[in-house]
Amino acid sequence: MKLFFLFLSFFKIGSFAFGGGYTIVALTKSEFVEKRKWLTEQELLDFLALSQTLPGIISVNFAAFLGNKKGGFIGGIVSVLGMVLPAVITILLLAHLIAGADNHPIFQSALNGVRIAVAVMILNLTITQAKGALKSWWGLLLAVFAFIWIFFKLSPAIPIIIAGFVGWILFQRKREIFK
């Protein structure tokens, strides 16, 4: 039964995840933190951070992590299928319509509306992640470094690697302190 709810939950999220992986945060928080209580807010942010550091689509990585946590290997597969199936169905049904309508004013207006909604969802994600990450001086320092780095249009991989390394070092120090 848990596998069915994993599939159903991710199918619902995948059906409304316009704009990419970051837009799923509000939907997953509502579904898995508030409604089902399968994750804490901190676990949600941790899974999201881990999903961002690995190659591939963030929403699919996230579905695999959560599905694996709740249903093992099969749960991960079921969750990924639930996440991607709505997009596959939509693309297959609408591919021939979109090819001829991409310059139509109504289509362009609809896309502009979706872009606004996606921008708001990404802003919400930014605020949520900032609340969880900026609890220490080193978190703030890393955020300022990453902002400046990316502002100059340099590769975002470097701040991610440095932040992961700093986090690992701090975790090791904490672990030694509490031995």
N, CA and C of each residue as an Amber inpcrd file, in Angstrom:
protein
   537
   0.8250000  -1.2060000   0.0000000   0.0000000   0.0000000   0.0000000
   0.8690000   1.2690000   0.0000000   2.0080000   1.2010000   0.7270000
   2.9050000   2.3520000   0.7790000   3.4360000   2.6920000  -0.6100000
   3.7390000   1.6560000  -1.4160000   4.2360000   1.8880000  -2.7680000
   3.1950000   2.6130000  -3.6190000   1.9310000   2.2490000  -3.4400000
   0.8550000   2.9090000  -4.1770000   0.8020000   4.3950000  -3.8200000
   0.9050000   4.7060000  -2.5150000   0.8600000   6.1110000  -2.0960000
   2.1040000   6.8730000  -2.5310000   3.2570000   6.2150000  -2.5760000
   4.4550000   6.8580000  -3.1220000   4.2290000   7.2290000  -4.5780000
   3.7560000   6.2650000  -5.3560000   3.5010000   6.5280000  -6.7780000
   2.4750000   7.6490000  -6.9330000   1.3720000   7.5510000  -6.2290000
   0.2930000   8.5280000  -6.3440000   0.7620000   9.9270000  -5.9410000
   1.5000000  10.0060000  -4.8440000   1.9920000  11.3110000  -4.3750000
   2.9230000  11.9480000  -5.3940000   3.8570000  11.1640000  -5.9100000
   4.7910000  11.7260000  -6.8860000   4.1260000  11.9670000  -8.2370000
   3.1210000  11.1780000  -8.5880000   2.3780000  11.4360000  -9.8180000
   1.6740000  12.7940000  -9.7080000   1.0870000  13.0610000  -8.5540000
   0.4210000  14.3500000  -8.3280000   1.4310000  15.4940000  -8.3970000
   2.5750000  15.3380000  -7.7390000   3.6110000  16.3750000  -7.7610000
   4.1450000  16.5490000  -9.1780000   4.4050000  15.4470000  -9.8670000
   4.8960000  15.5140000 -11.2400000   3.9070000  16.1740000 -12.1870000
   2.6210000  16.0770000 -11.8740000   1.5880000  16.6930000 -12.7150000
   1.5710000  18.2090000 -12.6020000   2.0960000  18.7390000 -11.4990000
   2.0530000  20.1900000 -11.2850000   3.4330000  20.8140000 -11.1510000
   4.4820000  20.0820000 -11.4710000   5.8490000  20.5640000 -11.3090000
   6.3150000  21.3070000 -12.5530000   5.6620000  22.3870000 -12.8820000
   6.0650000  23.1950000 -14.0240000   7.3060000  23.9940000 -13.6570000
   8.2790000  24.0220000 -14.5460000   9.4350000  24.8710000 -14.3310000
  10.6520000  24.1630000 -13.7950000  10.5970000  22.8970000 -13.5710000
  11.7800000  22.1740000 -13.1460000  11.7720000  21.7630000 -11.6890000
  12.9350000  21.2650000 -11.2630000  13.0700000  20.6580000  -9.9490000
  12.7770000  21.5670000  -8.7730000  13.1150000  22.8430000  -8.8890000
  12.9280000  23.7300000  -7.7530000  11.4650000  23.9660000  -7.4330000
  10.6140000  23.8340000  -8.4130000   9.1940000  24.0910000  -8.1710000
   8.5170000  22.9920000  -7.3720000   9.1740000  21.8550000  -7.2110000
   8.5520000  20.7750000  -6.4540000   8.6470000  20.9800000  -4.9530000
   9.4700000  21.9230000  -4.5110000   9.7100000  22.0670000  -3.0750000
   8.4280000  22.3640000  -2.3140000   7.6610000  23.3370000  -2.7580000
   6.4130000  23.6660000  -2.0590000   5.4490000  22.4860000  -2.1010000
   5.3950000  21.8050000  -3.2360000   4.4940000  20.6580000  -3.3630000
   4.9390000  19.5020000  -2.4770000   6.2420000  19.2240000  -2.4340000
   6.7250000  18.1190000  -1.6060000   6.6140000  18.4500000  -0.1230000
   6.8240000  19.6990000   0.2190000   6.6670000  20.0920000   1.6290000
   5.2240000  19.8700000   2.0680000   4.2970000  20.3050000   1.2520000
   2.8910000  20.1140000   1.5720000   2.5340000  18.6280000   1.6780000
   3.0030000  17.8380000   0.7220000   2.6340000  16.4170000   0.6570000
   3.3450000  15.5630000   1.7020000   4.6640000  15.7360000   1.8380000
   5.4430000  14.7930000   2.6410000   5.8000000  15.2850000   4.0360000
   5.8460000  16.5980000   4.2450000   6.1400000  17.1270000   5.5800000
   4.8420000  17.3860000   6.3370000   3.9120000  18.1080000   5.6980000
   2.7070000  18.5220000   6.3970000   1.5990000  17.4650000   6.3760000
   1.3180000  16.8900000   5.2130000   0.1850000  15.9680000   5.0880000
   0.5260000  14.5540000   5.5760000   1.5450000  13.9450000   5.0030000
   1.8680000  12.5420000   5.3150000   2.8200000  12.3870000   6.5000000
   3.5560000  13.4690000   6.8310000   4.5350000  13.4390000   7.9260000
   5.6160000  12.3680000   7.7060000   6.0100000  12.1750000   6.4490000
   7.0540000  11.2090000   6.1080000   8.4370000  11.8140000   6.2420000
   8.5250000  13.1480000   6.2480000   9.7940000  13.8540000   6.3610000
   9.6580000  15.0130000   7.3330000  10.7650000  15.3800000   7.9590000
  10.8050000  16.6460000   8.6700000  11.2080000  17.7190000   7.6550000
  11.0460000  18.9560000   8.0280000  11.4440000  20.0320000   7.1120000
  12.9510000  19.9930000   6.8620000  13.7250000  19.6480000   7.8900000
  15.1740000  19.5540000   7.7310000  15.5470000  18.4150000   6.7800000
  14.8660000  17.2640000   6.8820000  15.1330000  16.1520000   5.9650000
  14.7970000  16.5490000   4.5320000  13.7080000  17.2950000   4.3560000
  13.3410000  17.7850000   3.0260000  14.4730000  18.6320000   2.4480000
  14.9990000  19.5550000   3.2470000  16.0920000  20.4130000   2.7750000
  17.3610000  19.5960000   2.5170000  17.6160000  18.5880000   3.3680000
  18.7910000  17.7420000   3.1530000  18.6740000  16.9430000   1.8640000
  17.4980000  16.3280000   1.6150000  17.2850000  15.5760000   0.3830000
  17.4030000  16.4940000  -0.8250000  16.8730000  17.7070000  -0.7080000
  16.9530000  18.6550000  -1.8160000  18.4110000  19.0330000  -2.0900000
  19.1640000  19.3110000  -1.0330000  20.5790000  19.6650000  -1.2160000
  21.3430000  18.5160000  -1.8600000  21.1050000  17.2950000  -1.3930000
  21.7720000  16.1390000  -1.9710000  21.3590000  15.9450000  -3.4320000
  20.0770000  16.1630000  -3.7270000  19.5730000  16.0190000  -5.1010000
  20.2150000  17.0190000  -6.0450000  20.5620000  18.1960000  -5.5200000
  21.1820000  19.2320000  -6.3420000  22.6390000  18.9340000  -6.6350000
  23.2880000  18.1980000  -5.7500000  24.7280000  17.9630000  -5.9280000
  25.0260000  16.8090000  -6.8640000  24.0330000  15.9830000  -7.1610000
  24.2450000  14.8290000  -8.0400000  23.8400000  15.1520000  -9.4690000
  24.4370000  14.4840000 -10.4370000  24.0390000  14.7140000 -11.8270000
  22.5910000  14.2710000 -12.0470000  21.9470000  14.8970000 -12.9820000
  20.5880000  14.4940000 -13.3240000  19.5600000  15.5300000 -12.9160000
  18.3240000  15.1450000 -13.0790000  17.2000000  16.0330000 -12.8280000
  16.9110000  16.0540000 -11.3300000  16.8530000  17.2390000 -10.7530000
  16.6890000  17.3870000  -9.3100000  15.4330000  16.6730000  -8.8140000
  14.3120000  16.8680000  -9.4840000  13.0580000  16.2660000  -9.0190000
  13.1070000  14.7420000  -9.0740000  13.7820000  14.1960000 -10.0660000
  13.9060000  12.7400000 -10.1790000  14.8420000  12.2150000  -9.0920000
  15.9540000  12.9090000  -8.8510000  16.8590000  12.5160000  -7.7760000
  16.1250000  12.5320000  -6.4340000  15.3490000  13.6010000  -6.2190000
  14.6020000  13.7350000  -4.9660000  13.6050000  12.5820000  -4.8130000
  12.8830000  12.2720000  -5.8770000  11.9090000  11.1750000  -5.8360000
  12.6130000   9.8590000  -5.5120000  13.7750000   9.6460000  -6.0920000
  14.5180000   8.4070000  -5.8290000  14.9440000   8.3270000  -4.3660000
  15.4430000   9.4330000  -3.8120000  15.8700000   9.4330000  -2.4050000
  14.7000000   9.1580000  -1.4580000  13.6260000   9.9130000  -1.6370000
  12.4900000   9.7410000  -0.7270000  11.8430000   8.3760000  -0.9100000
  11.6850000   7.9380000  -2.1500000  11.1090000   6.6250000  -2.4080000
  11.9340000   5.5180000  -1.7930000  13.2610000   5.6450000  -1.8880000
  14.1480000   4.6560000  -1.2850000  14.0270000   4.6670000   0.2340000
  13.8890000   5.8470000   0.8090000  13.7500000   5.9510000   2.2750000
  12.4620000   5.2760000   2.7490000  11.3810000   5.4620000   2.0190000
  10.0840000   4.9490000   2.4650000   9.7730000   3.5530000   1.9660000
  10.3520000   3.1350000   0.8370000   9.9820000   1.8440000   0.2770000
  11.1340000   1.0330000  -0.2820000  12.3570000   1.3780000   0.1060000
  13.5100000   0.6390000  -0.3890000  13.7480000   0.8870000  -1.8720000
  14.4850000  -0.0100000  -2.4810000  14.8510000   0.1290000  -3.8960000
  13.6140000   0.2270000  -4.7910000  12.6210000  -0.6350000  -4.5510000
  11.3890000  -0.6150000  -5.3520000  10.6390000   0.6980000  -5.1230000
  10.6510000   1.1950000  -3.8890000  10.0190000   2.4860000  -3.5990000
  10.6540000   3.6140000  -4.3850000  11.9780000   3.5620000  -4.5510000
  12.6730000   4.5670000  -5.3580000  12.2450000   4.5160000  -6.8090000
  12.1340000   3.3160000  -7.3510000  11.7160000   3.1640000  -8.7470000
  10.2730000   3.6370000  -8.9350000   9.3950000   3.2340000  -8.0290000
   7.9790000   3.6270000  -8.1100000   7.8390000   5.1430000  -8.0230000
   8.6090000   5.7710000  -7.1340000   8.5410000   7.2280000  -6.9750000
   9.0260000   7.9580000  -8.2250000  10.1140000   7.4710000  -8.8010000
  10.6400000   8.0880000 -10.0300000   9.6220000   7.9490000 -11.1620000
   9.0260000   6.7710000 -11.2920000   8.0020000   6.5920000 -12.3270000
   6.8340000   7.5460000 -12.1110000   6.4040000   7.6800000 -10.8630000
   5.3180000   8.6160000 -10.5640000   5.6780000  10.0530000 -10.9100000
   6.9360000  10.4190000 -10.6920000   7.3710000  11.7880000 -10.9690000
   7.4470000  12.0760000 -12.4590000   7.9500000  11.1340000 -13.2540000
   8.1820000  11.4270000 -14.6790000   7.0050000  11.0860000 -15.5830000
   6.1390000  10.1900000 -15.1540000   5.0400000   9.7540000 -16.0180000
   4.1230000  10.8980000 -16.4740000   3.7410000  11.8440000 -15.6000000
   2.8920000  12.9440000 -16.0900000   3.5420000  13.7500000 -17.2230000
   4.8370000  14.0060000 -17.1140000   5.5260000  14.7610000 -18.1730000
   5.5700000  13.9640000 -19.4690000   5.8430000  12.6800000 -19.3690000
   5.9020000  11.8400000 -20.5700000   4.5390000  11.8130000 -21.2590000
   3.4860000  11.6260000 -20.4880000   2.1250000  11.6010000 -21.0560000
   1.7930000  12.9370000 -21.7050000   2.0830000  14.0210000 -21.0020000
   1.7780000  15.3600000 -21.5280000   2.5480000  15.6300000 -22.8160000
   3.8270000  15.3050000 -22.8310000   4.6350000  15.5400000 -24.0250000
   4.1180000  14.7270000 -25.2050000   3.7940000  13.4730000 -24.9520000
   3.2860000  12.6310000 -26.0420000   1.9620000  13.1530000 -26.5950000
   1.0940000  13.6640000 -25.7230000  -0.2090000  14.1630000 -26.1710000
  -0.1310000  15.5280000 -26.8510000   0.7940000  16.3660000 -26.3900000
   0.8160000  17.7460000 -26.8800000   1.9420000  18.0790000 -27.8520000
   2.8220000  17.1560000 -28.1260000   3.9870000  17.4520000 -28.9640000
   3.6020000  18.0280000 -30.3220000   2.6210000  17.4670000 -30.9560000
   2.2570000  17.9470000 -32.2900000   1.5650000  19.3130000 -32.2290000
   0.8710000  19.6260000 -31.1360000   0.2220000  20.9310000 -30.9990000
   1.2270000  22.0410000 -30.7100000   2.1860000  21.7500000 -29.8660000
   3.1700000  22.7550000 -29.4620000   4.0570000  23.1630000 -30.6340000
   4.3940000  22.2190000 -31.4910000   5.2710000  22.5130000 -32.6240000
   4.7180000  23.6260000 -33.5020000   3.4150000  23.6850000 -33.6680000
   2.8310000  24.7190000 -34.5210000   2.3540000  25.9470000 -33.7740000
   2.3150000  25.8750000 -32.4370000   1.7140000  26.9710000 -31.6720000
   2.7210000  27.8230000 -30.9260000   3.9880000  27.5400000 -31.0470000
   4.9650000  28.2340000 -30.2210000   5.0320000  29.7400000 -30.4700000
   4.5990000  30.2080000 -31.6040000   4.5870000  31.6490000 -31.8830000
   3.2080000  32.2750000 -31.7170000   2.2220000  31.4980000 -31.3390000
   0.8650000  32.0180000 -31.1820000   0.7870000  32.8940000 -29.9290000
   0.1110000  34.0730000 -30.0200000   0.0500000  35.0000000 -28.8850000
  -0.5900000  34.3950000 -27.6270000  -1.5900000  33.5680000 -27.7730000
  -2.2270000  32.9520000 -26.6020000  -1.2460000  31.9950000 -25.9210000
  -0.5260000  31.2250000 -26.7140000   0.4650000  30.2980000 -26.1700000
   1.5700000  31.0660000 -25.4450000   2.0560000  32.1560000 -26.0610000
   3.0980000  32.9670000 -25.4380000   2.6070000  33.6000000 -24.1330000
   1.3430000  34.0520000 -24.1030000   0.7750000  34.6290000 -22.8850000
   0.6810000  33.5910000 -21.7790000   0.2660000  32.3830000 -22.1280000
   0.1890000  31.3030000 -21.1350000   1.5800000  31.0000000 -20.5700000
   2.5840000  30.9430000 -21.4320000   3.9440000  30.6930000 -20.9610000
   4.4370000  31.8110000 -20.0450000   4.0930000  33.0570000 -20.3760000
   4.4850000  34.1730000 -19.5110000   3.8550000  34.0320000 -18.1260000
   2.6020000  33.5970000 -18.0650000   1.9470000  33.3670000 -16.7820000
   2.6170000  32.2620000 -15.9920000   2.9890000  31.1940000 -16.6690000
   3.6720000  30.0850000 -16.0060000   5.0340000  30.5470000 -15.4880000
   5.7460000  31.3590000 -16.2560000   7.0560000  31.8570000 -15.8210000
   6.9410000  32.6510000 -14.5260000   5.8960000  33.4590000 -14.4040000
   5.6960000  34.2350000 -13.1770000   5.4760000  33.2980000 -11.9890000
   4.6190000  32.3060000 -12.1780000   4.3560000  31.3540000 -11.0900000
   5.6290000  30.5950000 -10.7110000   6.4180000  30.2020000 -11.6860000
   7.6650000  29.4830000 -11.4210000   8.6440000  30.3840000 -10.6730000
   8.7450000  31.6510000 -11.0640000   9.6450000  32.5820000 -10.3850000
   9.2620000  32.7260000  -8.9110000   7.9840000  32.7980000  -8.6200000
   7.5220000  32.9050000  -7.2360000   7.8700000  31.6350000  -6.4560000
   7.6970000  30.4730000  -7.0840000   8.0310000  29.2160000  -6.4130000
   9.5340000  29.1190000  -6.1350000  10.3590000  29.5850000  -7.0630000
  11.8080000  29.5610000  -6.8540000  12.2040000  30.5440000  -5.7630000
  11.5640000  31.7060000  -5.7190000  11.8150000  32.6670000  -4.6400000
  11.4460000  32.0620000  -3.2930000  10.3140000  31.3670000  -3.2370000
   9.9030000  30.6960000  -2.0020000  10.9480000  29.6600000  -1.5810000
  11.4570000  28.8990000  -2.5350000  12.4980000  27.9120000  -2.2460000
  13.7470000  28.5950000  -1.6960000  14.1410000  29.6890000  -2.3100000
  15.3290000  30.4140000  -1.8760000  15.1890000  30.8590000  -0.4330000
  14.0390000  31.4090000  -0.0930000  13.7970000  31.8680000   1.2760000
  13.8020000  30.6860000   2.2420000  13.1500000  29.5850000   1.8630000
  13.0980000  28.3950000   2.7160000  14.4900000  27.8290000   2.9450000
  15.2770000  27.7060000   1.8810000  16.6260000  27.1700000   2.0340000
  17.5150000  28.1240000   2.8180000  17.3510000  29.4200000   2.6320000
  18.1590000  30.3870000   3.3710000  17.8840000  30.2660000   4.8700000
  16.6360000  30.0820000   5.2470000  16.2980000  29.9230000   6.6670000
  16.9780000  28.7040000   7.2620000  17.0500000  27.6240000   6.4840000
  17.6680000  26.4030000   6.9790000  19.1860000  26.4270000   6.9350000
  19.7620000  27.1840000   6.0150000  21.2130000  27.1430000   5.8040000
  21.9700000  28.2670000   6.4860000  21.3440000  29.3780000   6.7060000
  22.0620000  30.5440000   7.2340000  21.9350000  30.6480000   8.7510000
  22.2140000  29.5500000   9.4350000  22.1090000  29.5240000  10.8940000
  23.4610000  29.7000000  11.5740000  24.5050000  29.8540000  10.7780000
  25.8430000  29.9970000  11.3450000  26.6310000  30.9980000  10.5080000
  27.7530000  31.4300000  11.0660000  28.5780000  32.4020000  10.3490000
  29.1730000  31.7870000   9.0870000  29.5290000  30.4850000   9.1300000
  30.1260000  29.8650000   7.9460000  29.0860000  29.6460000   6.8550000
  27.8230000  29.4090000   7.2430000  26.7510000  29.2840000   6.2540000
  26.5420000  30.6030000   5.5240000  26.5550000  31.6810000   6.2850000
  26.4160000  33.0220000   5.6920000  27.6100000  33.3340000   4.8000000
  28.8000000  32.9900000   5.2480000  30.0110000  33.2320000   4.4650000
  29.9750000  32.4560000   3.1460000  29.5710000  31.1860000   3.2030000
  29.4620000  30.3860000   1.9810000  28.4030000  30.9520000   1.0380000
  27.2980000  31.4260000   1.5930000  26.2400000  31.9950000   0.7550000
  26.7240000  33.2560000   0.0370000  27.4300000  34.1090000   0.7430000
  27.9640000  35.3400000   0.1270000  28.9770000  34.9690000  -0.9630000
  29.8640000  34.0200000  -0.6600000  30.8470000  33.5690000  -1.6450000
  30.1470000  33.0290000  -2.8960000  29.1460000  32.1590000  -2.7050000
  28.4430000  31.5600000  -3.8460000  27.7270000  32.6330000  -4.6600000
  27.0950000  33.5880000  -3.9730000  26.3900000  34.6670000  -4.6800000
  27.3520000  35.4720000  -5.5360000  28.4800000  35.8610000  -4.9660000
  29.4640000  36.6470000  -5.7170000  30.0210000  35.8310000  -6.8790000
  30.3390000  34.5820000  -6.6170000  30.8890000  33.6900000  -7.6450000
  29.9370000  33.5820000  -8.8350000  28.6760000  33.3120000  -8.5310000
  27.6830000  33.1220000  -9.5960000  27.3170000  34.4540000 -10.2450000
  27.3690000  35.5510000  -9.4880000  27.0990000  36.8830000 -10.0380000
  28.0340000  37.1810000 -11.2030000  29.2760000  36.7030000 -11.1010000
  30.2460000  36.9220000 -12.1710000  30.1880000  35.8250000 -13.2380000
  29.0940000  35.0640000 -13.2160000  28.8040000  34.0460000 -14.2290000
  29.8880000  32.9750000 -14.3270000  30.4250000  32.6120000 -13.1700000
  31.3870000  31.5200000 -13.1090000  30.6300000  30.2280000 -12.8110000
  31.2680000  29.1070000 -13.0050000  30.6120000  27.8120000 -12.8340000
  30.0900000  27.6200000 -11.4110000  28.8190000  27.2590000 -11.2680000
  28.2700000  27.0240000  -9.9330000  28.8170000  25.7500000  -9.2880000
  29.5270000  24.9260000 -10.0410000  30.0680000  23.6880000  -9.4800000
  31.0930000  23.9720000  -8.3780000  31.8780000  25.0210000  -8.5340000
  32.9330000  25.3190000  -7.5580000  32.3390000  25.6490000  -6.1850000
  31.3890000  26.5700000  -6.0630000  30.8050000  26.8180000  -4.7260000
  30.1320000  25.5690000  -4.1360000  29.5310000  24.7410000  -4.9690000
  28.8940000  23.5230000  -4.4660000  29.9520000  22.5820000  -3.8920000
  31.0420000  22.3990000  -4.6000000  32.1160000  21.5160000  -4.1270000
  32.7310000  22.0770000  -2.8490000  33.0150000  23.3690000  -2.8290000
  33.6100000  23.9850000  -1.6420000  32.6570000  23.8720000  -0.4490000
  31.3700000  24.1600000  -0.6610000  30.3990000  24.0740000   0.4260000
  30.2850000  22.6430000   0.9500000  30.2940000  21.6740000   0.0510000
  30.2540000  20.2790000   0.4800000  31.4860000  19.9100000   1.2940000
  32.6400000  20.3680000   0.8570000  33.8930000  20.0870000   1.5630000
  33.8940000  20.7590000   2.9430000  33.4840000  22.0200000   3.0120000
  33.4260000  22.7280000   4.2940000  32.4290000  22.0410000   5.2310000
  31.2750000  21.6550000   4.7050000  30.2980000  20.9420000   5.5190000
  30.8450000  19.6300000   6.0460000  31.5640000  18.9150000   5.2060000
  32.1590000  17.6490000   5.6300000  33.1880000  17.8720000   6.7370000
  34.0400000  18.8840000   6.5820000  35.0510000  19.1980000   7.6050000
  34.3790000  19.5630000   8.9210000  33.3720000  20.4170000   8.8580000
  32.6820000  20.8230000  10.0840000  31.9770000  19.6440000  10.7350000
  31.4180000  18.7520000   9.9460000  30.7700000  17.5660000  10.4870000
  31.8020000  16.6880000  11.1970000  32.9820000  16.5300000  10.5910000
  34.0390000  15.7250000  11.1950000  34.4890000  16.3420000  12.5170000
  34.6270000  17.6650000  12.5410000  35.0230000  18.3590000  13.7790000
  33.9850000  18.1630000  14.8690000  32.7040000  18.3030000  14.5090000
  31.6250000  18.1190000  15.4790000  31.6340000  16.7070000  16.0370000
  31.8510000  15.7390000  15.1600000  31.8340000  14.3460000  15.5650000
  32.9770000  14.0750000  16.5510000  34.1490000  14.6720000  16.3090000
  35.2870000  14.4860000  17.2100000  35.0520000  15.1640000  18.5490000
  34.4010000  16.3040000  18.5360000  34.1210000  17.0390000  19.7720000
  33.2000000  16.2330000  20.6760000  32.2100000  15.5520000  20.0830000
  31.2020000  14.8470000  20.8780000  31.5730000  13.3930000  21.1790000
  32.8020000  12.9700000  20.8600000  33.2160000  11.5840000  21.1570000
  33.4040000  11.3760000  22.6320000
